[in-house]
């Protein structure tokens, strides 16, 4: 999921890189509709859930793992991303789900990572990694990430994510 609603977001570029570097045959979908979710209100958190919320929850439930790529706004992560996470606190779609957090932006989004990591943990997701990519736009040649250090971070994060998703889907003997 992208933590940015901007059409030309660098975080969408990062998610494109993630899609390109996943093992062959791995399905990858970017949920780009977090901006369509209504503001969280416990009075609305009943069945049937609002349509956008039901779609959001269904996509998370169907995923074996989740990548969150987000910018930093005012020393935190965007409000719509918090809203999206609030909608799954009680329903549990992220409980034990492997999550890779990537923050990207001019300064790397370190404050966003520091703010979002505890939220992902308190909702019981399996946070397998949290990486930051500073000066992200300068590390791309058009739509391709060309910075070797950033690519290595993405690859390490994806290796941990794929391993966690595989372990979760493999029944114990």
PDB file of C-alpha atoms in Angstrom:
ATOM      1  CA  UNK A   1       0.000   0.000   0.000  1.00  0.00           C
ATOM      2  CA  UNK A   2       1.148   3.506  -0.704  1.00  0.00           C
ATOM      3  CA  UNK A   3       1.127   6.010   2.101  1.00  0.00           C
ATOM      4  CA  UNK A   4       0.906   8.803  -0.447  1.00  0.00           C
ATOM      5  CA  UNK A   5      -2.148   9.922  -2.381  1.00  0.00           C
ATOM      6  CA  UNK A   6       0.000  11.880  -4.863  1.00  0.00           C
ATOM      7  CA  UNK A   7      -0.313  10.541  -8.418  1.00  0.00           C
ATOM      8  CA  UNK A   8       3.422  10.929  -9.083  1.00  0.00           C
ATOM      9  CA  UNK A   9       4.524   9.762  -5.645  1.00  0.00           C
ATOM     10  CA  UNK A  10       8.049   8.493  -5.155  1.00  0.00           C
ATOM     11  CA  UNK A  11       6.485   5.835  -2.947  1.00  0.00           C
ATOM     12  CA  UNK A  12       4.619   4.477  -5.967  1.00  0.00           C
ATOM     13  CA  UNK A  13       8.006   4.265  -7.694  1.00  0.00           C
ATOM     14  CA  UNK A  14       9.294   2.288  -4.714  1.00  0.00           C
ATOM     15  CA  UNK A  15       6.314  -0.069  -4.916  1.00  0.00           C
ATOM     16  CA  UNK A  16       7.046  -0.526  -8.621  1.00  0.00           C
ATOM     17  CA  UNK A  17      10.585  -1.524  -7.697  1.00  0.00           C
ATOM     18  CA  UNK A  18       9.209  -3.959  -5.116  1.00  0.00           C
ATOM     19  CA  UNK A  19       6.962  -5.536  -7.758  1.00  0.00           C
ATOM     20  CA  UNK A  20       9.896  -5.874 -10.166  1.00  0.00           C
ATOM     21  CA  UNK A  21      12.168  -7.513  -7.580  1.00  0.00           C
ATOM     22  CA  UNK A  22       9.779 -10.088  -6.147  1.00  0.00           C
ATOM     23  CA  UNK A  23      10.348 -13.728  -7.096  1.00  0.00           C
ATOM     24  CA  UNK A  24       8.890 -14.766 -10.449  1.00  0.00           C
ATOM     25  CA  UNK A  25       5.268 -15.782 -10.201  1.00  0.00           C
ATOM     26  CA  UNK A  26       4.586 -13.642  -7.139  1.00  0.00           C
ATOM     27  CA  UNK A  27       1.351 -11.687  -7.434  1.00  0.00           C
ATOM     28  CA  UNK A  28       1.602  -8.064  -6.331  1.00  0.00           C
ATOM     29  CA  UNK A  29      -1.171  -5.500  -6.086  1.00  0.00           C
ATOM     30  CA  UNK A  30      -0.991  -1.875  -4.971  1.00  0.00           C
ATOM     31  CA  UNK A  31      -4.001  -0.820  -2.935  1.00  0.00           C
ATOM     32  CA  UNK A  32      -4.346   2.790  -4.008  1.00  0.00           C
ATOM     33  CA  UNK A  33      -7.743   3.609  -2.536  1.00  0.00           C
ATOM     34  CA  UNK A  34      -6.919   4.445   1.072  1.00  0.00           C
ATOM     35  CA  UNK A  35      -8.034   7.994   0.294  1.00  0.00           C
ATOM     36  CA  UNK A  36     -11.527   6.631  -0.433  1.00  0.00           C
ATOM     37  CA  UNK A  37     -11.974   5.277   3.080  1.00  0.00           C
ATOM     38  CA  UNK A  38     -14.319   7.267   5.300  1.00  0.00           C
ATOM     39  CA  UNK A  39     -12.873   8.748   8.470  1.00  0.00           C
ATOM     40  CA  UNK A  40     -12.776   6.005  11.074  1.00  0.00           C
ATOM     41  CA  UNK A  41     -15.796   6.125  13.341  1.00  0.00           C
ATOM     42  CA  UNK A  42     -16.585   3.251  15.707  1.00  0.00           C
ATOM     43  CA  UNK A  43     -20.283   3.825  15.039  1.00  0.00           C
ATOM     44  CA  UNK A  44     -19.650   2.862  11.387  1.00  0.00           C
ATOM     45  CA  UNK A  45     -17.465  -0.135  12.282  1.00  0.00           C
ATOM     46  CA  UNK A  46     -20.365  -2.587  12.096  1.00  0.00           C
ATOM     47  CA  UNK A  47     -21.541  -5.155   9.563  1.00  0.00           C
ATOM     48  CA  UNK A  48     -22.043  -4.480   6.837  1.00  0.00           C
ATOM     49  CA  UNK A  49     -18.964  -2.269   6.737  1.00  0.00           C
ATOM     50  CA  UNK A  50     -18.932   0.714   4.399  1.00  0.00           C
ATOM     51  CA  UNK A  51     -18.135  -0.469   0.846  1.00  0.00           C
ATOM     52  CA  UNK A  52     -14.639   1.064   0.676  1.00  0.00           C
ATOM     53  CA  UNK A  53     -13.796  -0.442   4.077  1.00  0.00           C
ATOM     54  CA  UNK A  54     -15.051  -3.877   3.019  1.00  0.00           C
ATOM     55  CA  UNK A  55     -12.824  -3.713  -0.107  1.00  0.00           C
ATOM     56  CA  UNK A  56      -9.821  -2.636   1.984  1.00  0.00           C
ATOM     57  CA  UNK A  57     -10.320  -5.424   4.498  1.00  0.00           C
ATOM     58  CA  UNK A  58     -10.867  -8.042   1.781  1.00  0.00           C
ATOM     59  CA  UNK A  59      -7.648  -7.078  -0.017  1.00  0.00           C
ATOM     60  CA  UNK A  60      -5.651  -7.260   3.199  1.00  0.00           C
ATOM     61  CA  UNK A  61      -7.237 -10.578   4.158  1.00  0.00           C
ATOM     62  CA  UNK A  62      -6.360 -12.048   0.752  1.00  0.00           C
ATOM     63  CA  UNK A  63      -2.718 -10.927   0.924  1.00  0.00           C
ATOM     64  CA  UNK A  64       0.003 -13.276   2.149  1.00  0.00           C
ATOM     65  CA  UNK A  65       2.122 -10.253   3.093  1.00  0.00           C
ATOM     66  CA  UNK A  66       1.984  -6.467   2.915  1.00  0.00           C
ATOM     67  CA  UNK A  67       4.447  -3.772   1.872  1.00  0.00           C
ATOM     68  CA  UNK A  68       3.777  -0.271   3.169  1.00  0.00           C
ATOM     69  CA  UNK A  69       5.671   2.481   1.337  1.00  0.00           C
ATOM     70  CA  UNK A  70       5.105   5.907   2.827  1.00  0.00           C
ATOM     71  CA  UNK A  71       6.512   9.410   2.883  1.00  0.00           C
ATOM     72  CA  UNK A  72       7.017  11.526   5.961  1.00  0.00           C
ATOM     73  CA  UNK A  73       4.695  14.462   6.605  1.00  0.00           C
ATOM     74  CA  UNK A  74       5.358  16.770   9.569  1.00  0.00           C
ATOM     75  CA  UNK A  75       7.560  14.195  11.354  1.00  0.00           C
ATOM     76  CA  UNK A  76       5.024  11.391  10.979  1.00  0.00           C
ATOM     77  CA  UNK A  77       3.164   9.434   8.323  1.00  0.00           C
ATOM     78  CA  UNK A  78       0.100  10.685   6.425  1.00  0.00           C
ATOM     79  CA  UNK A  79      -3.229  10.829   8.228  1.00  0.00           C
ATOM     80  CA  UNK A  80      -5.075   8.783   5.619  1.00  0.00           C
ATOM     81  CA  UNK A  81      -2.675   5.889   6.279  1.00  0.00           C
ATOM     82  CA  UNK A  82      -3.460   6.042  10.011  1.00  0.00           C
ATOM     83  CA  UNK A  83      -7.144   6.119   9.111  1.00  0.00           C
ATOM     84  CA  UNK A  84      -6.737   3.015   6.930  1.00  0.00           C
ATOM     85  CA  UNK A  85      -4.978   1.184   9.760  1.00  0.00           C
ATOM     86  CA  UNK A  86      -7.636   2.247  12.261  1.00  0.00           C
ATOM     87  CA  UNK A  87     -10.237   0.460  10.105  1.00  0.00           C
ATOM     88  CA  UNK A  88      -8.479  -2.900  10.657  1.00  0.00           C
ATOM     89  CA  UNK A  89      -7.654  -2.653  14.364  1.00  0.00           C
ATOM     90  CA  UNK A  90     -10.809  -4.470  15.437  1.00  0.00           C
ATOM     91  CA  UNK A  91     -11.303  -6.671  12.389  1.00  0.00           C
ATOM     92  CA  UNK A  92      -7.750  -8.051  12.486  1.00  0.00           C
ATOM     93  CA  UNK A  93      -6.683  -8.370   8.847  1.00  0.00           C
ATOM     94  CA  UNK A  94      -3.094  -7.484   9.751  1.00  0.00           C
ATOM     95  CA  UNK A  95      -2.803  -9.760  12.797  1.00  0.00           C
ATOM     96  CA  UNK A  96       0.308 -11.933  12.304  1.00  0.00           C
ATOM     97  CA  UNK A  97       0.547 -10.743   8.672  1.00  0.00           C
ATOM     98  CA  UNK A  98       4.150 -10.158   7.527  1.00  0.00           C
ATOM     99  CA  UNK A  99       4.680  -6.455   6.829  1.00  0.00           C
ATOM    100  CA  UNK A 100       7.657  -4.677   5.296  1.00  0.00           C
ATOM    101  CA  UNK A 101       7.736  -0.943   5.991  1.00  0.00           C
ATOM    102  CA  UNK A 102       9.564   1.290   3.525  1.00  0.00           C
ATOM    103  CA  UNK A 103       9.795   5.020   4.112  1.00  0.00           C
ATOM    104  CA  UNK A 104      11.049   7.119   1.243  1.00  0.00           C
ATOM    105  CA  UNK A 105      11.507  10.810   0.681  1.00  0.00           C
ATOM    106  CA  UNK A 106      14.051  13.599   0.733  1.00  0.00           C
ATOM    107  CA  UNK A 107      15.173  12.762   4.278  1.00  0.00           C
ATOM    108  CA  UNK A 108      14.325   9.069   4.147  1.00  0.00           C
ATOM    109  CA  UNK A 109      11.186   9.301   6.243  1.00  0.00           C
ATOM    110  CA  UNK A 110      12.928   8.252   9.440  1.00  0.00           C
ATOM    111  CA  UNK A 111      10.374  10.031  11.648  1.00  0.00           C
ATOM    112  CA  UNK A 112       7.527   8.355   9.731  1.00  0.00           C
ATOM    113  CA  UNK A 113       9.199   4.977  10.277  1.00  0.00           C
ATOM    114  CA  UNK A 114       9.632   5.719  13.988  1.00  0.00           C
ATOM    115  CA  UNK A 115       5.961   6.724  14.286  1.00  0.00           C
ATOM    116  CA  UNK A 116       4.469   3.922  12.186  1.00  0.00           C
ATOM    117  CA  UNK A 117       6.501   0.947  13.434  1.00  0.00           C
ATOM    118  CA  UNK A 118       4.867   0.889  16.898  1.00  0.00           C
ATOM    119  CA  UNK A 119       1.401   1.189  15.345  1.00  0.00           C
ATOM    120  CA  UNK A 120       2.056  -1.823  13.123  1.00  0.00           C
ATOM    121  CA  UNK A 121       3.301  -3.750  16.148  1.00  0.00           C
ATOM    122  CA  UNK A 122       0.371  -2.833  18.410  1.00  0.00           C
ATOM    123  CA  UNK A 123      -2.098  -4.114  15.804  1.00  0.00           C
ATOM    124  CA  UNK A 124      -0.133  -7.378  15.927  1.00  0.00           C
ATOM    125  CA  UNK A 125       1.293  -7.363  12.426  1.00  0.00           C
ATOM    126  CA  UNK A 126       4.573  -9.220  11.940  1.00  0.00           C
ATOM    127  CA  UNK A 127       6.885  -6.297  11.126  1.00  0.00           C
ATOM    128  CA  UNK A 128       9.728  -8.100   9.344  1.00  0.00           C
ATOM    129  CA  UNK A 129      11.685  -5.005   8.389  1.00  0.00           C
ATOM    130  CA  UNK A 130      11.680  -1.227   8.266  1.00  0.00           C
ATOM    131  CA  UNK A 131      13.909   0.520   5.763  1.00  0.00           C
ATOM    132  CA  UNK A 132      14.382   4.147   4.781  1.00  0.00           C
ATOM    133  CA  UNK A 133      15.416   5.496   1.407  1.00  0.00           C
ATOM    134  CA  UNK A 134      16.679   9.088   1.549  1.00  0.00           C
ATOM    135  CA  UNK A 135      16.911  11.357  -1.504  1.00  0.00           C
ATOM    136  CA  UNK A 136      14.716   8.805  -3.236  1.00  0.00           C
ATOM    137  CA  UNK A 137      14.096  10.803  -6.435  1.00  0.00           C
ATOM    138  CA  UNK A 138      17.834  11.088  -7.094  1.00  0.00           C
ATOM    139  CA  UNK A 139      18.179   7.304  -6.852  1.00  0.00           C
ATOM    140  CA  UNK A 140      15.857   6.726  -9.798  1.00  0.00           C
ATOM    141  CA  UNK A 141      16.553   6.923 -13.505  1.00  0.00           C
ATOM    142  CA  UNK A 142      13.039   7.614 -14.670  1.00  0.00           C
ATOM    143  CA  UNK A 143      11.055   4.761 -13.142  1.00  0.00           C
ATOM    144  CA  UNK A 144      13.989   2.469 -12.352  1.00  0.00           C
ATOM    145  CA  UNK A 145      15.813   2.444  -9.026  1.00  0.00           C
ATOM    146  CA  UNK A 146      19.503   2.515  -9.933  1.00  0.00           C
ATOM    147  CA  UNK A 147      21.147   3.109  -6.553  1.00  0.00           C
ATOM    148  CA  UNK A 148      22.945  -0.096  -5.517  1.00  0.00           C
ATOM    149  CA  UNK A 149      22.646   0.569  -1.769  1.00  0.00           C
ATOM    150  CA  UNK A 150      18.906   1.260  -1.987  1.00  0.00           C
ATOM    151  CA  UNK A 151      18.403  -1.836  -4.150  1.00  0.00           C
ATOM    152  CA  UNK A 152      20.271  -3.927  -1.580  1.00  0.00           C
ATOM    153  CA  UNK A 153      17.994  -2.614   1.190  1.00  0.00           C
ATOM    154  CA  UNK A 154      14.883  -3.418  -0.848  1.00  0.00           C
ATOM    155  CA  UNK A 155      16.200  -6.898  -1.657  1.00  0.00           C
ATOM    156  CA  UNK A 156      17.016  -7.605   2.007  1.00  0.00           C
ATOM    157  CA  UNK A 157      13.580  -6.432   3.093  1.00  0.00           C
ATOM    158  CA  UNK A 158      11.853  -8.507   0.422  1.00  0.00           C
ATOM    159  CA  UNK A 159      13.863 -11.602   1.347  1.00  0.00           C
ATOM    160  CA  UNK A 160      12.653 -11.271   4.942  1.00  0.00           C
ATOM    161  CA  UNK A 161       9.072 -10.636   3.797  1.00  0.00           C
ATOM    162  CA  UNK A 162       8.972 -13.609   1.421  1.00  0.00           C
ATOM    163  CA  UNK A 163      10.538 -15.883   4.053  1.00  0.00           C
ATOM    164  CA  UNK A 164       7.982 -14.804   6.668  1.00  0.00           C
ATOM    165  CA  UNK A 165       5.071 -15.238   4.252  1.00  0.00           C
ATOM    166  CA  UNK A 166       6.347 -18.681   3.230  1.00  0.00           C
ATOM    167  CA  UNK A 167       6.789 -19.772   6.844  1.00  0.00           C
ATOM    168  CA  UNK A 168       3.290 -18.563   7.661  1.00  0.00           C
ATOM    169  CA  UNK A 169       1.720 -20.487   4.791  1.00  0.00           C
ATOM    170  CA  UNK A 170       3.658 -23.715   5.399  1.00  0.00           C
ATOM    171  CA  UNK A 171       1.796 -25.985   7.823  1.00  0.00           C
ATOM    172  CA  UNK A 172       3.818 -27.248  10.756  1.00  0.00           C
ATOM    173  CA  UNK A 173       4.730 -30.925  10.668  1.00  0.00           C
TER     174      UNK A 173
END
